[in-house]
Coordinates of C-alpha atoms and ligand atoms in Angstrom, one line a residue:
X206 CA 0.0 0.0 0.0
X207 CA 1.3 3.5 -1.0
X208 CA 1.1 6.3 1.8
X209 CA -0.5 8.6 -1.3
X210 CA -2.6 11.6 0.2
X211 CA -5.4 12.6 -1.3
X212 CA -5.6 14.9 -4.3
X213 CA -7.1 17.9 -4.8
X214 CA -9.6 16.1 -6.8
X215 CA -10.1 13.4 -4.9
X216 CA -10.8 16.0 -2.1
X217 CA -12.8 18.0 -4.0
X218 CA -15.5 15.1 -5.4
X219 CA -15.6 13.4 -1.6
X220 CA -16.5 16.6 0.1
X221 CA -19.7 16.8 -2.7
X222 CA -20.6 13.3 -1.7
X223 CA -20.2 14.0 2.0
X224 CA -21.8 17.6 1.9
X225 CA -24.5 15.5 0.0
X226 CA -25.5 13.6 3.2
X227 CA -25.2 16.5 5.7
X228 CA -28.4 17.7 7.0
X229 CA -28.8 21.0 8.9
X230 CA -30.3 21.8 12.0
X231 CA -32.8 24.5 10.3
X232 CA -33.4 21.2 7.4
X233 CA -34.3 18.8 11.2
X234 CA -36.7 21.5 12.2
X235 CA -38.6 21.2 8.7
X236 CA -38.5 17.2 9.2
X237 CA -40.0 18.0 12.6
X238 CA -42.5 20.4 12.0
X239 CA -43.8 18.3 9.1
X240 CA -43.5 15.1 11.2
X241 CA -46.0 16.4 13.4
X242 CA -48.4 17.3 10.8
X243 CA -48.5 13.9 9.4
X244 CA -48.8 11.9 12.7
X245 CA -52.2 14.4 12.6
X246 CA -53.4 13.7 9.7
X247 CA -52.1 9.8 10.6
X248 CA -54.3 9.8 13.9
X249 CA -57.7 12.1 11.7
X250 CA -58.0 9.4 9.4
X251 CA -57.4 6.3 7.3
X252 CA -55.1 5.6 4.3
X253 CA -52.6 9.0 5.5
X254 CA -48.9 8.6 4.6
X255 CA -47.6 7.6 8.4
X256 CA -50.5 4.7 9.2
X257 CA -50.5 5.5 13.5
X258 CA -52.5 2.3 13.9
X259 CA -53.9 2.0 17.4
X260 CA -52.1 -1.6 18.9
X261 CA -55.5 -2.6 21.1
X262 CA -52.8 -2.2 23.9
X263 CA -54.0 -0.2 26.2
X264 CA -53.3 0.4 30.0
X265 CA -49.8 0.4 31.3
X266 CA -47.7 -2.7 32.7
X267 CA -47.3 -2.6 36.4
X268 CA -44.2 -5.4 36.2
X269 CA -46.6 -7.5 38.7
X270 CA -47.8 -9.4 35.6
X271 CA -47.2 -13.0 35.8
X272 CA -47.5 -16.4 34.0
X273 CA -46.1 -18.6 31.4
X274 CA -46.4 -17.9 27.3
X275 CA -45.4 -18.2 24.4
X276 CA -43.6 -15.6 22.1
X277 CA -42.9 -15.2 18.3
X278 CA -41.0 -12.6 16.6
X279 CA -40.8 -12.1 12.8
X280 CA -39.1 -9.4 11.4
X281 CA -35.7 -8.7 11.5
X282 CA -33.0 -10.6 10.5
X283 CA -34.0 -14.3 12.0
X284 CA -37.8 -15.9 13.4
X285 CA -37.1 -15.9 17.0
X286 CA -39.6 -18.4 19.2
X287 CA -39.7 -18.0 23.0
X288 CA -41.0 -19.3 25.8
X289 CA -41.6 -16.2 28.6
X290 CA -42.3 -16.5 32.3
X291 CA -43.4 -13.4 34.3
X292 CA -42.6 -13.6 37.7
X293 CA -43.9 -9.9 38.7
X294 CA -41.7 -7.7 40.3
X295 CA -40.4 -6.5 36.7
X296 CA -38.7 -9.8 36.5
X297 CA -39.0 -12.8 34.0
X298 CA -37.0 -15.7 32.5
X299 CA -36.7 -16.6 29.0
X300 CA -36.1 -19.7 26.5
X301 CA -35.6 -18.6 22.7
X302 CA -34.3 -20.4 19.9
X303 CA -33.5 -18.2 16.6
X304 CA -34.2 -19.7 13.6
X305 CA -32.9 -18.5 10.1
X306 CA -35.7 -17.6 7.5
X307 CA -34.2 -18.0 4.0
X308 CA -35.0 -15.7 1.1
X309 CA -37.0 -18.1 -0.8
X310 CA -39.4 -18.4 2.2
X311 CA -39.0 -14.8 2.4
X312 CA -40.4 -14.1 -1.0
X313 CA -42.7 -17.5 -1.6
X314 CA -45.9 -18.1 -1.1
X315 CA -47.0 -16.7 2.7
X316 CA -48.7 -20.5 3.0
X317 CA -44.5 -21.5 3.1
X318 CA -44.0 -19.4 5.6
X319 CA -46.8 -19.8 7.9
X320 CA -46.0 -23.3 7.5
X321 CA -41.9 -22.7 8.4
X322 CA -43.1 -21.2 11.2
X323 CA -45.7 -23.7 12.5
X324 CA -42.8 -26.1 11.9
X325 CA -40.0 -24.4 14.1
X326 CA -42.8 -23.8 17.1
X327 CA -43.4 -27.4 17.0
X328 CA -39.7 -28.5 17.2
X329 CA -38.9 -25.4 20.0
X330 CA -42.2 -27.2 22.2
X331 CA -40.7 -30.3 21.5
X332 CA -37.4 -29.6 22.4
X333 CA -38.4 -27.8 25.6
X334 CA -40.7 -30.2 26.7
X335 CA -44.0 -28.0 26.8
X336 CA -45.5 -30.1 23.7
X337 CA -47.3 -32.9 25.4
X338 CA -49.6 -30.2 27.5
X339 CA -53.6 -30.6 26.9
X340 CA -53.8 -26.9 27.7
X341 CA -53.7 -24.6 25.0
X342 CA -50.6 -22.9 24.6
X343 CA -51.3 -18.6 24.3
X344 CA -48.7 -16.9 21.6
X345 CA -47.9 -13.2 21.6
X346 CA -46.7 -13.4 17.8
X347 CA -44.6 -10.3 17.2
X348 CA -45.1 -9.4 13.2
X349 CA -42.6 -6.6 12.4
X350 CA -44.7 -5.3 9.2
X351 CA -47.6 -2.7 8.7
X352 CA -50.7 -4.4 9.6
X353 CA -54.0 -2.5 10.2
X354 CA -55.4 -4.3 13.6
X355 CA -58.7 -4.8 13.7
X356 CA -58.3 -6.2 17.4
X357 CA -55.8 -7.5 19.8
X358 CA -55.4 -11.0 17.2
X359 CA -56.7 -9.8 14.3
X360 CA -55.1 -7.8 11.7
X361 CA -54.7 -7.6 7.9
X362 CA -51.0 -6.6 6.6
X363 CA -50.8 -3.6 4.6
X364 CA -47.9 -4.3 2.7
X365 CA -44.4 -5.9 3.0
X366 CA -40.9 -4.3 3.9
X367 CA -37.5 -4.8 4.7
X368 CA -37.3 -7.5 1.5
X369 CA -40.0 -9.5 2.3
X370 CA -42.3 -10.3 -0.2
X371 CA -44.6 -12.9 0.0
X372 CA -47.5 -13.4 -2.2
X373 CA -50.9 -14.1 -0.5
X374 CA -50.5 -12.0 2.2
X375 CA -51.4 -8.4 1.1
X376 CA -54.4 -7.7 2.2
X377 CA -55.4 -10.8 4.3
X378 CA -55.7 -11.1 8.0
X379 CA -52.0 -12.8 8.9
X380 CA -53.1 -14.2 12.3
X381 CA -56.1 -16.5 10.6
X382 CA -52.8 -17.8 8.0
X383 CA -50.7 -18.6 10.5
X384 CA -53.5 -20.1 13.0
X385 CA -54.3 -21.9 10.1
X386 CA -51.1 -23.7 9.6
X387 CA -51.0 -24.7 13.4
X388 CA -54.1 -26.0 12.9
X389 CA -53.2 -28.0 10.2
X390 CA -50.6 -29.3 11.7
X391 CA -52.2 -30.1 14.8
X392 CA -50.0 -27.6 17.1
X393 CA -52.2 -26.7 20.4
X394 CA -51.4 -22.8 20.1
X395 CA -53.7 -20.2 20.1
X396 CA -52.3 -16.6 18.6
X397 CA -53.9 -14.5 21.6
X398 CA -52.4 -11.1 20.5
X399 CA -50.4 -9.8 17.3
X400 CA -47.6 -7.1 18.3
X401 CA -45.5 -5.3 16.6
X402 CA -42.1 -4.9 17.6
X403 CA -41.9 -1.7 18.9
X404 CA -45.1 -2.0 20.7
X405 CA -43.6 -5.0 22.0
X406 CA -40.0 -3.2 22.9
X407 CA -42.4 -0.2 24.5
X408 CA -44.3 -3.2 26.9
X409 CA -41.0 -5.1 27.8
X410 CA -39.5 -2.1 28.8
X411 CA -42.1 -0.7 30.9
X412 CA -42.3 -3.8 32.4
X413 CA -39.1 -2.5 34.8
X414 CA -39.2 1.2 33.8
X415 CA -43.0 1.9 33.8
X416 CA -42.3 5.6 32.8
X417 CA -41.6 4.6 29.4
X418 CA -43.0 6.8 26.8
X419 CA -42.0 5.2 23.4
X420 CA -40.7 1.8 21.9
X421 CA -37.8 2.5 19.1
X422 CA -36.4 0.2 16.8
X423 CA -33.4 1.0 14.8
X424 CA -32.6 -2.4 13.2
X425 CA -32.8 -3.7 9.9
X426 CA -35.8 -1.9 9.8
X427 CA -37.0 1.2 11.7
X428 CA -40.5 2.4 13.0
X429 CA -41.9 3.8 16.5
X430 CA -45.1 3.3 18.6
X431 CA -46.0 5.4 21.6
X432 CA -49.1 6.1 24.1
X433 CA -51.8 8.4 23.2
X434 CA -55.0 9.6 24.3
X435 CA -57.8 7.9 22.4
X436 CA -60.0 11.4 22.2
X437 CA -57.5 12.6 20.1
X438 CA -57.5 9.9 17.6
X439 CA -60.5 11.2 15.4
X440 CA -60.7 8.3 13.2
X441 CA -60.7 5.7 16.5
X442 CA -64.6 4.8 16.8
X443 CA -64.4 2.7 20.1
X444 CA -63.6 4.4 23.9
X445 CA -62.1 7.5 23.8
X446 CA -61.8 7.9 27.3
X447 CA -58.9 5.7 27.2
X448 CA -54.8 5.7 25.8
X449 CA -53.4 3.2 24.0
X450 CA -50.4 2.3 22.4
X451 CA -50.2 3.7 18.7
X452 CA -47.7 1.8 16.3
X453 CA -46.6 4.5 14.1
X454 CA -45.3 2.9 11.3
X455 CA -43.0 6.0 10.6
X456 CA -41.2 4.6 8.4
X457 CA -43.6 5.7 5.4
X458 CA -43.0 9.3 6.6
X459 CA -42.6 11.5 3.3
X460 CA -43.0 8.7 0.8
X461 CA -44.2 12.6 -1.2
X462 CA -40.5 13.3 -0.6
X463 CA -41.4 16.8 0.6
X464 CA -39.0 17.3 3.0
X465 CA -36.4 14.2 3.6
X466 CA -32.9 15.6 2.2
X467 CA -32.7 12.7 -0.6
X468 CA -29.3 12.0 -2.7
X469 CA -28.7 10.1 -6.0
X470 CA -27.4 7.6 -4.0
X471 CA -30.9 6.9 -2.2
X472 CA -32.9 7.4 -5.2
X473 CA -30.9 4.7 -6.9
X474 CA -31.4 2.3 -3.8
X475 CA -34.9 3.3 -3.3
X476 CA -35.7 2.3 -7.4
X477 CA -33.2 -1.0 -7.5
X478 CA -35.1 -2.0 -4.3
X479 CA -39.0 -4.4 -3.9
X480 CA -40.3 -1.8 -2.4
X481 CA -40.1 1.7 -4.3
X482 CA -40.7 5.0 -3.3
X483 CA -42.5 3.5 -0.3
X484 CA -40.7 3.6 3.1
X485 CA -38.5 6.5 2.6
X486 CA -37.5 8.0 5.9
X487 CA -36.6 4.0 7.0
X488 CA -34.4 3.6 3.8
X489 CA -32.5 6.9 5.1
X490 CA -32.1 5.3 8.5
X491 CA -32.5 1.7 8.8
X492 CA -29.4 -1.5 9.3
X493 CA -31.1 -3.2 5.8
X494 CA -29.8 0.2 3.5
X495 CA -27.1 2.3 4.5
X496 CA -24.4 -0.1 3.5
X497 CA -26.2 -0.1 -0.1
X498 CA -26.3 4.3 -0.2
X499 CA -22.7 3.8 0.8
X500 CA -21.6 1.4 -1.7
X501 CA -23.7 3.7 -4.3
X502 CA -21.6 6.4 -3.5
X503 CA -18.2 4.5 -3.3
X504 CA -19.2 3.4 -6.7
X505 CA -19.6 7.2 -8.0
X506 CA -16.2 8.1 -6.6
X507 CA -14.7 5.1 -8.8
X508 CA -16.5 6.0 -11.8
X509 CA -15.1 9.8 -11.7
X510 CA -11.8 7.9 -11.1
X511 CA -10.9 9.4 -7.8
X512 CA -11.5 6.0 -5.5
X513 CA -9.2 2.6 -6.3
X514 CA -7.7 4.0 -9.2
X515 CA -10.9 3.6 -10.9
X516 CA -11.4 0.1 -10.5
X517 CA -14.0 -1.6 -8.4
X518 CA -14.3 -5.5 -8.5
X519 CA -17.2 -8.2 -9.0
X520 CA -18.3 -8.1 -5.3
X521 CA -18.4 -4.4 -5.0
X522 CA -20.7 -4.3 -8.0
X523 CA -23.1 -6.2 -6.7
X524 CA -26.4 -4.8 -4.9
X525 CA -26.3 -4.7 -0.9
X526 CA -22.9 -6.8 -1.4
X527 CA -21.8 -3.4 1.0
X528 CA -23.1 -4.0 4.6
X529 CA -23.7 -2.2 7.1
X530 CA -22.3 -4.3 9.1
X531 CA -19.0 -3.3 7.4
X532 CA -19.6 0.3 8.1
X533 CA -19.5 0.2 11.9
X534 CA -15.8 -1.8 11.5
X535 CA -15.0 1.2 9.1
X536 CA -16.0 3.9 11.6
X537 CA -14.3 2.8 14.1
X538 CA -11.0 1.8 12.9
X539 CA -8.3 3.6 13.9
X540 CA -5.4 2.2 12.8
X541 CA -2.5 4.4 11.0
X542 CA -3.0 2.6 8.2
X543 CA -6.8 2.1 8.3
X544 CA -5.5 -1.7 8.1
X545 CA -9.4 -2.5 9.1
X546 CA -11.2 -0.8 6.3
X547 CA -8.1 -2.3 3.6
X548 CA -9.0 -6.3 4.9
X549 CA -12.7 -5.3 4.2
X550 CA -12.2 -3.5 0.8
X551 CA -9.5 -6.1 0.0
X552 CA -10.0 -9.3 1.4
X553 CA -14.0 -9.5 2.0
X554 CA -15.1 -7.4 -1.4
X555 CA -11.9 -8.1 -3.6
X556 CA -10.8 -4.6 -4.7
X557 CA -7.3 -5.1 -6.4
X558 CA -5.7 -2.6 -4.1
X559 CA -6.3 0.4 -1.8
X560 CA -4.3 3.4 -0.8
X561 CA -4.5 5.2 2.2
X562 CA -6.0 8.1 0.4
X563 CA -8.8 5.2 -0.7
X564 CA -9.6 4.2 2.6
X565 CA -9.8 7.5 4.2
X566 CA -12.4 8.7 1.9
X567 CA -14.1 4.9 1.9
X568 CA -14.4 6.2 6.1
X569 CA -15.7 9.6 5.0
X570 CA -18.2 8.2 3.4
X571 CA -19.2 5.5 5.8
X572 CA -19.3 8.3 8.4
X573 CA -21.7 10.6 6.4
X574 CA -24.0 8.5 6.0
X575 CA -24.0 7.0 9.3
X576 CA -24.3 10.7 11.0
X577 CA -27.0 11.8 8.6
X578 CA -29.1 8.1 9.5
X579 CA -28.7 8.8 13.7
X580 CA -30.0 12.5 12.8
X581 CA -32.6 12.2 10.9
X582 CA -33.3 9.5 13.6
X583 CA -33.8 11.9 16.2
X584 CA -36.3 13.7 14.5
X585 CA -39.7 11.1 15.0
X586 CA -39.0 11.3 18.5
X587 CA -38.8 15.0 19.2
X588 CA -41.9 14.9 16.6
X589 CA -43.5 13.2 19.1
X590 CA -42.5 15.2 22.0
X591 CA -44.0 18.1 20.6
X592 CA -47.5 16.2 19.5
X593 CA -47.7 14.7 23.7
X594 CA -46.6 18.1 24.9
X595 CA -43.5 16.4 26.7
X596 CA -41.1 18.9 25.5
X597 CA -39.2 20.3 28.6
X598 CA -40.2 16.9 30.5
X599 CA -38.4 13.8 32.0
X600 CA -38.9 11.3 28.5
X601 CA -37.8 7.8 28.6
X602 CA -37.5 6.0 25.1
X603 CA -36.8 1.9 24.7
X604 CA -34.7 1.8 21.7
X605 CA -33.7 -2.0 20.0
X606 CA -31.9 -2.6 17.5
X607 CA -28.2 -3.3 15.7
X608 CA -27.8 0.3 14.5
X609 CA -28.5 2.1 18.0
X610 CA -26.5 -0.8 19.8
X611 CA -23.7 -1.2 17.8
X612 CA -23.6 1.6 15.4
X613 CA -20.5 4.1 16.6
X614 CA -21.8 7.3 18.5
X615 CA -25.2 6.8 16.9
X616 CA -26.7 7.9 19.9
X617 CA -24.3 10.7 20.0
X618 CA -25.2 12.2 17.0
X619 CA -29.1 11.4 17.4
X620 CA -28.9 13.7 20.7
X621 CA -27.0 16.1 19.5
X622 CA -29.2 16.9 16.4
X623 CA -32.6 16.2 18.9
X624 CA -30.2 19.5 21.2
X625 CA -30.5 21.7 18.0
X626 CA -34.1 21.1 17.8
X627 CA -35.4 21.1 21.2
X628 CA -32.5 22.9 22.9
X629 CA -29.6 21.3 25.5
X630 CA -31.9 21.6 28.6
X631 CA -34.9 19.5 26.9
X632 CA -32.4 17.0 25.3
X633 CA -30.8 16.5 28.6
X634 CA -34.3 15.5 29.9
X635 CA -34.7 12.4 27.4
X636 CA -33.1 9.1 28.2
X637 CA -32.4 6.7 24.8
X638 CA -32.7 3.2 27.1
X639 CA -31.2 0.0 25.2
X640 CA -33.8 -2.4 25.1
X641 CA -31.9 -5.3 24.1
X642 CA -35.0 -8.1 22.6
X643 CA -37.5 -7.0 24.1
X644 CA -39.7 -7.7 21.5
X645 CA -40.3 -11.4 22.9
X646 CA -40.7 -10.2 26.6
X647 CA -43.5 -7.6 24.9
X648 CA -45.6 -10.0 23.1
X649 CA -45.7 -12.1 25.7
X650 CA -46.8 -9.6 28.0
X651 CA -49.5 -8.2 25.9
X652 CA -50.5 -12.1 25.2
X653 CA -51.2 -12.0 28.9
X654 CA -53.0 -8.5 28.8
X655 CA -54.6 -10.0 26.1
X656 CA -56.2 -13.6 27.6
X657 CA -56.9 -11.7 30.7
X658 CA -59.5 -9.8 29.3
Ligands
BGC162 C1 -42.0 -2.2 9.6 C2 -42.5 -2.0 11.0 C3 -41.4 -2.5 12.0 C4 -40.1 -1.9 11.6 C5 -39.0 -2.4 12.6 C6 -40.6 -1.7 9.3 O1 -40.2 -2.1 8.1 O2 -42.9 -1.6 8.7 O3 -43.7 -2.6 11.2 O4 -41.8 -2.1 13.3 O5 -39.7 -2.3 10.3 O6 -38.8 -3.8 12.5

């Protein structure tokens, strides 16, 4: 490896690509003030950009909540299947078993996966020994996607994300397809509540912390729920007199791309990926697509000839061959030599060879677009700080997720851009909690909620 420093026109074309990704405080306080407006129009009425679906979870956990069920979690990288007991006092045990759902089951006919599913309950009971109980076993099932409830089990999915894309499913009430296939299969389990996750982050969470005001999840995917007066939900025909939790689905927020500070390095992710032009304001921010806006951008560099002496290789070439995952070893490497970020430009994606001037601006990059994701971040939360009138107060979000936990100084840079919104003294008030899994503990708490009532 040469010790080159970079030229004046490699300098010159990575400062475009970073200034490309930088987004100003007065540019946050847009994203905000729009935020706000669309979680109104969300909570007035059906079919607006961000869904707020009320969860049918209402009421707040005390931690005295106790009993044995069963938890599933779809969503994220793997199908997770857990047995939960609450033992009150904010404590509880936990079996799981992770299971991996390939991409053909990921994109098949929903019947497949249903039936995958079904399958790796049935082993999981057999395995723990809970499988040759008469009793019928209750099932939180935690289903990471948009689905419009139309009670605590009931529910029919919007549309995919996150690179599922199952056919059959659109549409249809995903609780009846899976009950169906357990059925079917003779398993003695009865889906008492479907959750999503970050309903089921909030509900874990305030399961020890029972000030918790919102569940966060900054994984492969990335959407919010939080608690809400019922009389202000105009389109919500059943009790007003009551608060319940609201799953956002944020995500969608400026699919009109009004305000969200879009490159040509998202637009060419956005319209290479299943899902276009829906689920904007996750593609800026979510584990499943930063690596591929990076590896878009890396790719521009090469093309002007100012990265790897204008060659890139077979791997690099390919779509979402870039991880994320590789971004956070980037970031923080801080070798002389940025030996790090050469083994993964090298070794793992086969570019013929890298100077130091190559890797520093492969970092800037990484760092860009990792800074602009925690940002823009913030914004949904202090969104909803405004809309509960909490600004100013003691605010305690669960957050879950491989960005927020592993990303480096993610939650640095999501409270300092929240501080140029709200101002030091109401940042300092809000606590971003890690809420390692919680999804599991959640369902199975609301799966209790649930088969009390
Ligand atoms: C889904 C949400 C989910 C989020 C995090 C998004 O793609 O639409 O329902 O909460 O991912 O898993």
């Amino acid at each position: 490896m040469s010790t080159t420093k970079m030229t004046e026109a490699q300098t010159a074309g990575l400062n475009k690509v970073v200034d490309s990704f930088s987004v100003s405080t007065d540019r946050l306080k847009v994203i905000v003030d729009q935020f706000v407006e669309e979680m109104e129009k969300g909570l007035d009425h059906q079919g607006a950009t961000i869904a707020m679906i009320p969860s049918f979870v209402s009421g707040r956990c005390t931690g005295d909540e106790k009993g044995s069920f069963m938890a599933l979690d779809l969503g994220g990288t793997n199908l997770r299947v857990c047995h939960v007991t609450l033992l009150g006092g904010g404590e509880h045990t936990i079996r799981q078993q992770k299971y991996v759902v390939s991409e053909e089951l990921k994109t098949g006919p929903m019947r497949h996966l249903c039936d995958f599913i079904a399958d790796c309950v049935d082993s999981f009971l057999t395995e723990n020994g809970t499988s040759s109980s008469q009793e019928t076993i209750q099932l939180g099932y935690t289903f990471s996607f948009p689905v419009l409830q139309t009670s605590i089990n009931r529910g029919v999915l919007k549309q995919w994300t996150k690179g599922f894309n199952c056919s059959g499913a659109v549409g249809k009430d995903v609780t009846i397809l899976l009950q169906d296939s357990f059925r079917r299969k003779n398993i003695n389990v009865n889906i008492a509540a479907i959750v999503n996750d970050t309903v089921g982050t909030l509900m874990a969470y305030a399961y020890k912390h029972p000030e918790t005001a919102m569940g966060v999840i900054m994984g492969t995917g990335f959407n919010a729920s939080y608690y809400e007066q019922m009389g202000n939900v105009n389109k919500w025909t059943g009790e007003k007199e009551q608060e319940m939790v609201i799953n956002m689905e944020c995500g969608a927020f400026d699919c009109e791309r009004r305000v969200l500070p879009l490159t040509v390095y998202d637009n060419k992710m956005d319209r290479e990926s299943i899902n276009v032009h829906q689920q904007l304001y996750e593609k800026m921010v979510a584990g499943m697509y930063l690596g591929e806006i990076t590896r878009n951008a890396i790719l521009d560099l090469v093309d002007q000839q100012l990265l790897f002496n204008g060659h890139s290789s077979k791997e690099l070439n390919a779509m979402w061959s870039f991880e994320t995952a590789y971004m956070s070893t980037i970031e923080v490497d801080n070798t002389s030599d940025l030996c790090d970020t050469g083994h993964i430009l090298e070794s793992v994606l086969n570019v013929p060879a890298t100077t130091l001037a190559d890797r520093q601006m492969v970092k800037a990059i990484c760092n860009a677009v990792g800074v602009r994701a925690a940002r823009l971040a913030s914004c949904h939360i202090a969104a909803v700080m405004r809309k509960t009138k909490k600004v100013g107060e003691q605010f305690t979000v669960a957050i879950d997720g491989s960005l927020f936990e592993f990303y480096p100084n993610f939650e640095e840079n999501m409270a300092a851009a929240m501080s140029e919104v709200l101002g030091e003294q109401a940042r300092s008030k809000v606590c971003f909690d890690l809420a390692r899994d919680g999804s599991g503990l959640g369902a199975a708490i609301i799966a209790m909620m649930a088969a009390k009532h």
